[in-house]
CSV table of C-alpha atoms and ligand atoms in Angstrom, one decimal:
chain,number,residue,atom,x,y,z
A,1,MET,CA,-3.2,7.4,14.2
A,2,PRO,CA,-4.6,6.7,17.8
A,3,ALA,CA,-5.0,3.1,18.8
A,4,LEU,CA,-8.2,1.4,19.1
A,5,ALA,CA,-8.9,-2.0,20.9
A,6,ILE,CA,-12.1,-4.5,20.1
A,7,ARG,CA,-13.3,-6.6,22.4
A,8,ASN,CA,-16.2,-9.2,22.9
A,9,GLY,CA,-16.1,-9.8,19.0
A,10,LYS,CA,-17.1,-12.9,17.3
A,11,ILE,CA,-13.8,-12.7,15.1
A,12,LEU,CA,-13.8,-14.2,11.8
A,13,LEU,CA,-10.1,-15.8,11.3
A,14,PRO,CA,-8.5,-16.5,7.6
A,15,ASP,CA,-8.6,-20.3,8.3
A,16,GLY,CA,-12.9,-19.8,8.8
A,17,ARG,CA,-12.7,-20.2,12.5
A,18,ILE,CA,-15.0,-17.7,14.3
A,19,VAL,CA,-13.7,-16.9,17.9
A,20,THR,CA,-14.7,-14.8,20.5
A,21,SER,CA,-11.7,-12.4,21.4
A,22,GLY,CA,-10.4,-9.1,21.0
A,23,LEU,CA,-8.2,-7.0,18.3
A,24,THR,CA,-6.0,-4.4,18.9
A,25,ILE,CA,-5.0,-1.9,16.1
A,26,ASN,CA,-2.2,0.5,16.0
A,27,ASN,CA,-1.2,3.2,12.9
A,28,GLY,CA,-4.2,1.5,11.1
A,29,LYS,CA,-2.8,-2.2,11.3
A,30,ILE,CA,-4.0,-5.4,13.1
A,31,THR,CA,-1.1,-5.6,16.1
A,32,ARG,CA,-2.8,-8.3,18.3
A,33,ILE,CA,-5.5,-10.9,18.0
A,34,GLY,CA,-6.4,-11.6,21.7
A,35,LYS,CA,-7.4,-10.0,25.0
A,36,PRO,CA,-6.7,-6.2,24.0
A,37,ASP,CA,-4.8,-3.7,26.3
A,38,ARG,CA,-7.3,-2.0,28.4
A,39,LYS,CA,-5.5,1.5,28.5
A,40,ILE,CA,-6.8,2.3,25.0
A,41,THR,CA,-9.9,3.7,23.2
A,42,THR,CA,-11.8,0.2,23.0
A,43,LEU,CA,-15.2,-0.9,20.9
A,44,ASP,CA,-17.0,-3.7,22.8
A,45,CYS,CA,-18.7,-5.2,20.0
A,46,ARG,CA,-21.1,-7.4,22.7
A,47,GLY,CA,-20.8,-10.5,21.0
A,48,ALA,CA,-21.3,-9.4,17.6
A,49,TYR,CA,-19.1,-10.4,14.6
A,50,VAL,CA,-16.3,-8.9,13.4
A,51,ILE,CA,-15.1,-9.6,9.5
A,52,PRO,CA,-12.8,-8.0,7.1
A,53,GLY,CA,-14.6,-4.7,5.7
A,54,LEU,CA,-16.3,-5.4,2.2
A,55,ILE,CA,-14.4,-4.6,-1.1
A,56,ASP,CA,-16.1,-4.0,-4.2
A,57,ILE,CA,-14.4,-3.7,-7.1
A,58,HIS,CA,-17.0,-3.0,-9.6
A,59,THR,CA,-19.1,-0.1,-8.6
A,60,HIS,CA,-20.8,2.6,-10.7
A,61,GLY,CA,-23.0,4.2,-8.0
A,62,ILE,CA,-25.0,4.0,-4.7
A,63,GLY,CA,-27.8,6.1,-3.3
A,64,ARG,CA,-28.1,9.1,-5.1
A,65,ILE,CA,-24.4,9.1,-5.8
A,66,SER,CA,-22.7,8.2,-8.9
A,67,THR,CA,-19.1,8.5,-10.5
A,68,SER,CA,-20.0,11.9,-11.7
A,69,GLY,CA,-21.0,13.1,-8.0
A,70,SER,CA,-19.0,13.6,-5.2
A,71,LEU,CA,-16.4,10.8,-4.1
A,72,ARG,CA,-16.8,12.0,-0.4
A,73,ALA,CA,-20.5,11.6,-0.6
A,74,TYR,CA,-20.0,8.3,-2.4
A,75,ALA,CA,-17.7,7.0,0.3
A,76,GLU,CA,-19.9,7.9,3.2
A,77,GLN,CA,-22.9,6.0,1.6
A,78,GLU,CA,-20.4,2.8,1.0
A,79,ALA,CA,-19.5,3.0,4.6
A,80,SER,CA,-23.1,2.5,5.6
A,81,ARG,CA,-23.2,-0.4,3.5
A,82,GLY,CA,-20.0,-2.1,4.9
A,83,THR,CA,-17.6,-0.9,2.0
A,84,THR,CA,-14.2,-0.5,3.3
A,85,ALA,CA,-12.4,-0.5,-0.1
A,86,PHE,CA,-13.9,0.0,-3.5
A,87,TYR,CA,-13.1,1.4,-7.3
A,88,PRO,CA,-15.4,3.7,-8.5
A,89,THR,CA,-16.0,2.4,-11.9
A,90,PHE,CA,-16.4,4.8,-14.9
A,91,PHE,CA,-18.5,4.2,-17.8
A,92,GLY,CA,-18.8,7.2,-20.3
A,93,PRO,CA,-17.1,8.7,-23.3
A,94,PRO,CA,-13.3,9.1,-22.5
A,95,GLU,CA,-13.1,12.8,-22.3
A,96,GLU,CA,-16.2,12.8,-19.7
A,97,THR,CA,-14.1,10.0,-17.9
A,98,SER,CA,-10.8,12.2,-17.8
A,99,ALA,CA,-12.7,15.2,-16.6
A,100,HIS,CA,-14.5,13.2,-13.6
A,101,MET,CA,-11.0,11.5,-12.7
A,102,GLN,CA,-9.6,15.0,-12.4
A,103,ARG,CA,-11.8,16.3,-10.7
A,104,HIS,CA,-12.2,13.7,-7.8
A,105,LEU,CA,-8.2,13.7,-7.5
A,106,ALA,CA,-8.5,17.5,-6.9
A,107,GLU,CA,-11.3,17.4,-4.5
A,108,THR,CA,-10.0,14.7,-2.4
A,109,ASP,CA,-6.2,15.7,-2.1
A,110,ASN,CA,-5.4,12.9,-4.5
A,111,LEU,CA,-7.8,10.5,-3.0
A,112,ARG,CA,-6.1,11.2,0.4
A,113,ALA,CA,-9.5,12.3,1.8
A,114,VAL,CA,-11.2,9.0,0.8
A,115,PRO,CA,-9.1,6.1,1.9
A,116,GLN,CA,-11.7,3.5,1.1
A,117,VAL,CA,-11.1,4.5,-2.9
A,118,VAL,CA,-8.4,2.5,-3.4
A,119,GLY,CA,-8.1,3.2,-7.4
A,120,PHE,CA,-10.3,3.9,-10.2
A,121,ARG,CA,-11.8,1.3,-12.7
A,122,LEU,CA,-12.6,2.1,-16.4
A,123,GLU,CA,-15.5,-0.1,-17.6
A,124,SER,CA,-15.5,1.7,-21.0
A,125,PRO,CA,-14.1,2.8,-23.7
A,126,TYR,CA,-12.4,-0.3,-24.9
A,127,LEU,CA,-15.9,-2.6,-25.2
A,128,ALA,CA,-16.7,-4.3,-28.3
A,129,ARG,CA,-20.7,-4.2,-26.8
A,130,THR,CA,-22.3,-1.5,-24.9
A,131,GLY,CA,-24.2,-3.9,-22.8
A,132,ALA,CA,-26.5,-1.0,-21.1
A,133,GLY,CA,-24.0,1.7,-22.0
A,134,ARG,CA,-24.3,3.9,-25.1
A,135,SER,CA,-22.2,3.7,-28.5
A,136,LYS,CA,-20.7,7.3,-27.5
A,137,ASP,CA,-19.2,5.5,-24.5
A,138,LEU,CA,-16.9,3.5,-26.6
A,139,ALA,CA,-13.7,3.9,-28.7
A,140,PRO,CA,-11.1,2.0,-30.8
A,141,ILE,CA,-8.2,1.3,-28.8
A,142,HIS,CA,-5.6,3.8,-29.5
A,143,PRO,CA,-2.0,4.2,-27.5
A,144,THR,CA,-3.0,8.0,-27.5
A,145,THR,CA,-6.1,7.3,-25.9
A,146,THR,CA,-4.7,4.9,-23.3
A,147,ARG,CA,-2.0,7.4,-22.5
A,148,HIS,CA,-4.6,10.1,-21.9
A,149,LEU,CA,-6.7,8.3,-19.7
A,150,LEU,CA,-3.6,6.9,-17.9
A,151,ARG,CA,-2.6,10.5,-17.0
A,152,ALA,CA,-5.8,11.9,-16.3
A,153,GLY,CA,-6.3,9.2,-13.6
A,154,GLY,CA,-2.9,10.1,-11.9
A,155,GLY,CA,-1.5,6.6,-11.4
A,156,TRP,CA,-4.8,5.7,-9.9
A,157,ILE,CA,-6.6,3.7,-12.7
A,158,LYS,CA,-5.9,0.0,-11.2
A,159,ILE,CA,-8.7,-2.2,-13.5
A,160,TRP,CA,-9.3,-1.9,-17.1
A,161,ASP,CA,-11.8,-3.5,-19.1
A,162,ILE,CA,-11.3,-4.6,-22.5
A,163,SER,CA,-12.9,-6.8,-24.9
A,164,PRO,CA,-10.2,-9.3,-26.5
A,165,GLU,CA,-11.7,-9.2,-30.1
A,166,LEU,CA,-10.7,-5.2,-30.6
A,167,PRO,CA,-7.8,-4.8,-32.9
A,168,GLY,CA,-4.7,-3.9,-30.9
A,169,ALA,CA,-6.5,-5.7,-27.6
A,170,PRO,CA,-3.6,-8.0,-26.6
A,171,ALA,CA,-0.8,-5.2,-27.3
A,172,ALA,CA,-2.8,-2.9,-25.2
A,173,ILE,CA,-3.2,-5.4,-22.3
A,174,ARG,CA,0.5,-6.0,-22.2
A,175,ALA,CA,1.3,-2.2,-21.9
A,176,LEU,CA,-1.3,-1.9,-19.2
A,177,CYS,CA,-0.3,-4.6,-17.1
A,178,ARG,CA,3.5,-2.9,-17.6
A,179,SER,CA,1.8,-0.1,-15.9
A,180,GLY,CA,0.3,-2.3,-13.2
A,181,VAL,CA,-3.1,-2.1,-14.3
A,182,VAL,CA,-5.3,-5.2,-13.9
A,183,CYS,CA,-7.0,-6.2,-17.1
A,184,SER,CA,-10.2,-7.6,-17.5
A,185,ILE,CA,-12.1,-9.3,-20.2
A,186,ALA,CA,-15.6,-7.5,-20.7
A,187,HIS,CA,-18.5,-7.1,-22.9
A,188,THR,CA,-17.5,-9.7,-25.8
A,189,GLN,CA,-18.6,-11.8,-28.5
A,190,CYS,CA,-14.9,-12.8,-28.7
A,191,THR,CA,-13.9,-16.4,-29.9
A,192,VAL,CA,-11.9,-18.9,-27.2
A,193,ALA,CA,-8.9,-18.1,-29.3
A,194,GLN,CA,-8.9,-14.5,-28.7
A,195,ALA,CA,-9.6,-14.9,-25.1
A,196,GLN,CA,-6.7,-17.0,-24.8
A,197,ALA,CA,-4.6,-14.5,-26.6
A,198,ALA,CA,-6.0,-11.6,-24.2
A,199,ILE,CA,-5.1,-14.2,-21.0
A,200,SER,CA,-1.6,-14.8,-22.6
A,201,ALA,CA,-1.2,-11.0,-23.0
A,202,GLY,CA,-1.7,-10.6,-19.2
A,203,ALA,CA,-5.6,-10.4,-18.4
A,204,ARG,CA,-6.6,-11.5,-15.1
A,205,LEU,CA,-10.1,-10.9,-14.5
A,206,VAL,CA,-13.4,-11.5,-16.1
A,207,THR,CA,-16.1,-9.0,-15.9
A,208,HIS,CA,-19.5,-10.0,-14.8
A,209,LEU,CA,-19.2,-13.5,-16.4
A,210,PHE,CA,-22.5,-14.4,-17.6
A,211,ASP,CA,-23.8,-10.7,-18.2
A,212,THR,CA,-22.7,-9.2,-21.5
A,213,PHE,CA,-21.7,-12.7,-22.9
A,214,VAL,CA,-23.7,-14.6,-25.3
A,215,ILE,CA,-24.9,-18.1,-25.6
A,216,PRO,CA,-23.2,-20.0,-28.3
A,217,PRO,CA,-25.3,-21.1,-31.1
A,218,GLN,CA,-26.3,-25.1,-31.6
A,219,THR,CA,-24.5,-26.3,-34.4
A,220,ASP,CA,-25.5,-30.0,-34.4
A,221,PRO,CA,-29.3,-30.7,-33.2
A,222,GLY,CA,-29.5,-32.1,-29.8
A,223,VAL,CA,-25.7,-31.3,-29.1
A,224,THR,CA,-25.3,-28.3,-26.3
A,225,PRO,CA,-22.8,-26.3,-27.2
A,226,ALA,CA,-19.5,-24.6,-25.8
A,227,GLY,CA,-18.3,-21.2,-25.9
A,228,LEU,CA,-16.7,-18.6,-23.9
A,229,VAL,CA,-18.0,-18.5,-20.9
A,230,ASP,CA,-17.4,-22.5,-20.5
A,231,TYR,CA,-13.6,-21.8,-21.4
A,232,LEU,CA,-13.5,-19.1,-18.8
A,233,LEU,CA,-14.9,-21.4,-16.5
A,234,VAL,CA,-11.8,-23.7,-16.2
A,235,GLU,CA,-9.2,-21.2,-17.3
A,236,ASP,CA,-7.9,-20.8,-13.9
A,237,ARG,CA,-5.2,-18.1,-14.9
A,238,VAL,CA,-8.4,-15.4,-14.9
A,239,ALA,CA,-10.7,-14.5,-12.0
A,240,CYS,CA,-14.1,-14.1,-12.5
A,241,GLU,CA,-16.6,-11.7,-11.2
A,242,ILE,CA,-20.3,-12.6,-10.4
A,243,ILE,CA,-22.7,-10.0,-10.0
A,244,ALA,CA,-24.0,-11.3,-6.6
A,245,ASP,CA,-27.9,-10.5,-6.8
A,246,GLY,CA,-29.5,-13.8,-8.4
A,247,THR,CA,-30.9,-11.7,-10.9
A,248,HIS,CA,-27.8,-10.9,-13.0
A,249,VAL,CA,-26.8,-14.5,-12.5
A,250,PRO,CA,-29.1,-16.8,-11.4
A,251,ALA,CA,-28.2,-19.1,-8.4
A,252,PHE,CA,-27.4,-22.6,-10.6
A,253,HIS,CA,-24.8,-20.4,-12.8
A,254,VAL,CA,-23.3,-19.0,-9.2
A,255,GLU,CA,-22.8,-22.6,-7.7
A,256,LYS,CA,-21.7,-23.8,-11.1
A,257,THR,CA,-19.1,-21.0,-11.1
A,258,LEU,CA,-17.9,-21.8,-7.6
A,259,ARG,CA,-17.3,-25.6,-8.2
A,260,CYS,CA,-15.4,-24.8,-11.4
A,261,LYS,CA,-13.1,-21.9,-10.3
A,262,PRO,CA,-10.5,-22.4,-7.9
A,263,ALA,CA,-11.7,-20.9,-4.3
A,264,ASN,CA,-9.6,-17.8,-4.5
A,265,ASN,CA,-10.8,-17.2,-8.1
A,266,VAL,CA,-14.3,-15.8,-7.7
A,267,VAL,CA,-15.3,-12.4,-6.8
A,268,PHE,CA,-18.4,-11.0,-6.0
A,269,VAL,CA,-19.1,-7.8,-7.2
A,270,THR,CA,-22.2,-5.0,-6.9
A,271,ASP,CA,-21.9,-3.5,-10.6
A,272,SER,CA,-24.3,-1.2,-8.5
A,273,ASN,CA,-25.8,1.8,-10.1
A,274,PHE,CA,-27.5,5.1,-8.9
A,275,GLY,CA,-30.2,4.2,-6.8
A,276,ALA,CA,-28.7,1.0,-4.9
A,277,GLY,CA,-30.0,0.7,-1.6
A,278,LEU,CA,-32.9,3.3,-2.1
A,279,ALA,CA,-36.4,2.4,-1.3
A,280,PRO,CA,-38.6,0.9,-4.2
A,281,GLY,CA,-39.6,3.6,-6.8
A,282,GLU,CA,-38.8,5.4,-9.8
A,283,TYR,CA,-35.8,7.5,-10.0
A,284,ASP,CA,-34.0,9.5,-13.0
A,285,LEU,CA,-30.2,8.6,-13.5
A,286,PRO,CA,-27.7,11.6,-13.4
A,287,GLN,CA,-26.1,12.9,-16.9
A,288,GLY,CA,-29.2,11.8,-19.3
A,289,TRP,CA,-29.1,8.1,-18.9
A,290,GLY,CA,-32.7,7.8,-18.0
A,291,ARG,CA,-35.5,7.1,-15.6
A,292,VAL,CA,-35.1,4.0,-13.8
A,293,LYS,CA,-37.4,1.8,-11.6
A,294,ILE,CA,-36.0,0.1,-8.4
A,295,THR,CA,-38.0,-2.7,-7.0
A,296,GLY,CA,-35.5,-4.0,-4.2
A,297,PRO,CA,-31.7,-5.2,-4.0
A,298,ASN,CA,-32.2,-8.1,-5.8
A,299,ASP,CA,-34.1,-6.9,-9.0
A,300,GLY,CA,-31.4,-4.5,-10.7
A,301,VAL,CA,-31.7,-1.1,-11.8
A,302,ARG,CA,-33.7,-1.3,-14.9
A,303,LEU,CA,-34.4,1.3,-17.5
A,304,ILE,CA,-38.3,2.0,-18.0
A,305,ASP,CA,-37.8,3.6,-21.4
A,306,ARG,CA,-35.6,1.0,-22.8
A,307,GLY,CA,-37.9,-2.0,-21.8
A,308,MET,CA,-37.0,-2.2,-18.4
A,309,GLY,CA,-33.8,-3.6,-19.2
A,310,LEU,CA,-30.8,-4.1,-16.6
A,311,ALA,CA,-28.5,-1.0,-16.1
A,312,GLY,CA,-26.2,-2.6,-13.3
A,313,SER,CA,-27.6,-3.7,-10.2
A,314,ALA,CA,-29.5,-2.4,-6.7
A,315,LEU,CA,-27.3,-4.0,-4.7
A,316,THR,CA,-25.1,-2.4,-1.8
A,317,PRO,CA,-22.0,-4.5,-0.8
A,318,ILE,CA,-23.8,-5.8,2.5
A,319,ASP,CA,-26.7,-7.0,0.6
A,320,GLY,CA,-24.3,-9.2,-1.8
A,321,PHE,CA,-22.9,-10.5,1.5
A,322,ARG,CA,-25.9,-11.6,3.0
A,323,ASN,CA,-27.0,-12.9,-0.4
A,324,THR,CA,-23.9,-15.1,-0.5
A,325,ILE,CA,-25.1,-16.6,3.0
A,326,ARG,CA,-29.3,-16.5,2.4
A,327,MET,CA,-29.4,-16.9,-1.4
A,328,PHE,CA,-26.2,-19.2,-2.1
A,329,HIS,CA,-26.2,-20.9,1.0
A,330,LYS,CA,-22.4,-20.5,2.0
A,331,ASP,CA,-20.9,-20.1,5.3
A,332,MET,CA,-19.6,-16.5,6.5
A,333,ALA,CA,-15.8,-17.6,5.7
A,334,ALA,CA,-16.8,-18.2,2.2
A,335,ALA,CA,-18.7,-15.2,2.2
A,336,SER,CA,-16.1,-12.8,3.4
A,337,ARG,CA,-13.7,-14.8,1.1
A,338,LEU,CA,-15.7,-13.7,-2.0
A,339,CYS,CA,-16.7,-10.3,-0.6
A,340,SER,CA,-13.4,-9.6,0.4
A,341,GLY,CA,-10.4,-11.8,0.4
A,342,ASN,CA,-10.6,-12.6,-3.0
A,343,PRO,CA,-10.6,-9.1,-4.4
A,344,ALA,CA,-7.9,-8.1,-2.0
A,345,ARG,CA,-5.4,-10.9,-3.5
A,346,LEU,CA,-6.6,-9.9,-6.8
A,347,LEU,CA,-5.6,-6.1,-6.7
A,348,GLY,CA,-2.5,-7.0,-4.4
A,349,LEU,CA,-4.0,-5.0,-1.1
A,350,ASN,CA,-3.1,-5.5,2.3
A,351,LYS,CA,-6.7,-6.0,3.3
A,352,GLY,CA,-9.3,-8.7,3.1
A,353,GLU,CA,-8.5,-11.0,6.1
A,354,ILE,CA,-8.3,-10.5,9.8
A,355,ALA,CA,-4.5,-11.0,10.6
A,356,VAL,CA,-1.7,-9.4,12.3
A,357,GLY,CA,0.1,-6.6,10.0
A,358,ARG,CA,-2.9,-6.2,7.7
A,359,ASP,CA,-4.9,-3.1,7.4
A,360,ALA,CA,-7.4,-2.6,10.3
A,361,ASP,CA,-10.8,-2.3,7.9
A,362,LEU,CA,-13.3,-4.2,9.7
A,363,LEU,CA,-16.8,-4.7,9.6
A,364,VAL,CA,-19.0,-5.2,13.0
A,365,LEU,CA,-22.3,-7.0,12.2
A,366,SER,CA,-25.3,-7.7,14.2
A,367,PRO,CA,-26.4,-11.3,14.3
A,368,LYS,CA,-29.2,-10.4,11.8
A,369,LEU,CA,-25.9,-9.3,9.3
A,370,ASP,CA,-26.6,-5.4,9.8
A,371,VAL,CA,-23.5,-3.3,9.8
A,372,LEU,CA,-23.2,-1.8,13.3
A,373,TYR,CA,-19.9,-0.2,12.5
A,374,THR,CA,-17.4,0.1,9.5
A,375,VAL,CA,-13.7,0.8,10.6
A,376,VAL,CA,-11.2,1.8,7.8
A,377,GLY,CA,-7.4,1.6,8.6
A,378,GLY,CA,-8.3,1.6,12.6
A,379,LYS,CA,-10.9,4.6,12.5
A,380,ILE,CA,-14.7,4.1,12.9
A,381,ILE,CA,-16.2,5.7,9.9
A,382,PHE,CA,-19.8,4.5,10.2
A,383,SER,CA,-21.3,3.7,13.7
A,384,ARG,CA,-25.3,2.6,13.8
A,385,ARG,CA,-26.8,4.3,16.8
A,386,SER,CA,-29.9,1.9,17.7
A,387,ARG,CA,-28.7,-1.6,17.8
A,388,ASP,CA,-31.0,-4.6,16.9
B,1,ZN,ZN1,-20.2,-2.1,-14.5
């Protein structure tokens, strides 16, 4: 892999400082922060921001692509939206998910052709509530089903969603954790005790907190009830995902989450679907999921035939990053932590901060936060030709 130098960048450092400096990259890793060697290929950032690339741990589709399409096309779309690592997230019947994973692995030389894809995520089938999904997407927890899916994923399933109230959930979580899978509490109406059992078994993530969780009923008039969400907000052993569009989770809940959880235990995700990033209009989801309406990045992907219900978000990762700054009023360091550093830490990736030895997964952003360049492993995989 040829060396690359970056100069004249406003570089976001792990301590939150932004310094005008350069970087040297060798063999896909950052090897020096400071004035780069002049003899190697150089990208002049002309004062643009250089930040860690965005990492999306929950995405079902983008543009006109979904997990049922081509992973190369998916990764290309993601690159243009600032994503340097992502986990294509499957939601479908187990047999269909297996077939898609096997096809992706065959088409991409076991993911080697798509270095942004750092693993697969299964949101179904082990869910107690479908959310926007269909009952055929769900299945009871069974070791044979688990083994079958793990085998079809070829060792690439890194995140697995489970509702704690399903029979066999703690044992399944323990087994998956032993296989190095991060288990996430999802689509649930479980009791606090059931959630505690799942966390004691090893669950370390909560899938889109607030979404597909229920508000507990009031038992004594005038007394605000506490339920599962309240417990998860103060349970430091689990990180919580937030869909960062302001519609799935209103801004007050986002702020509450950020004040409750330790700084490294919140992960912003898109939960994007087919249609994310497309112009406002009506589109047909693939595989008979129905017709949807999109009005903008922050209003979700809405199912026209199902009362305009939400079916994931229309966010792309750079939209979520911009929202963190413009809608949730956080600084760039916090936005980077939520959209890159924290997911990297949770999944054990050598990414998510600009430091010597880390993977050279970077984003060059204009002052208006438009993606100018996306760099993965020291290679420029996207560049915007006309600059603002
Ligand atoms: Zn999802």
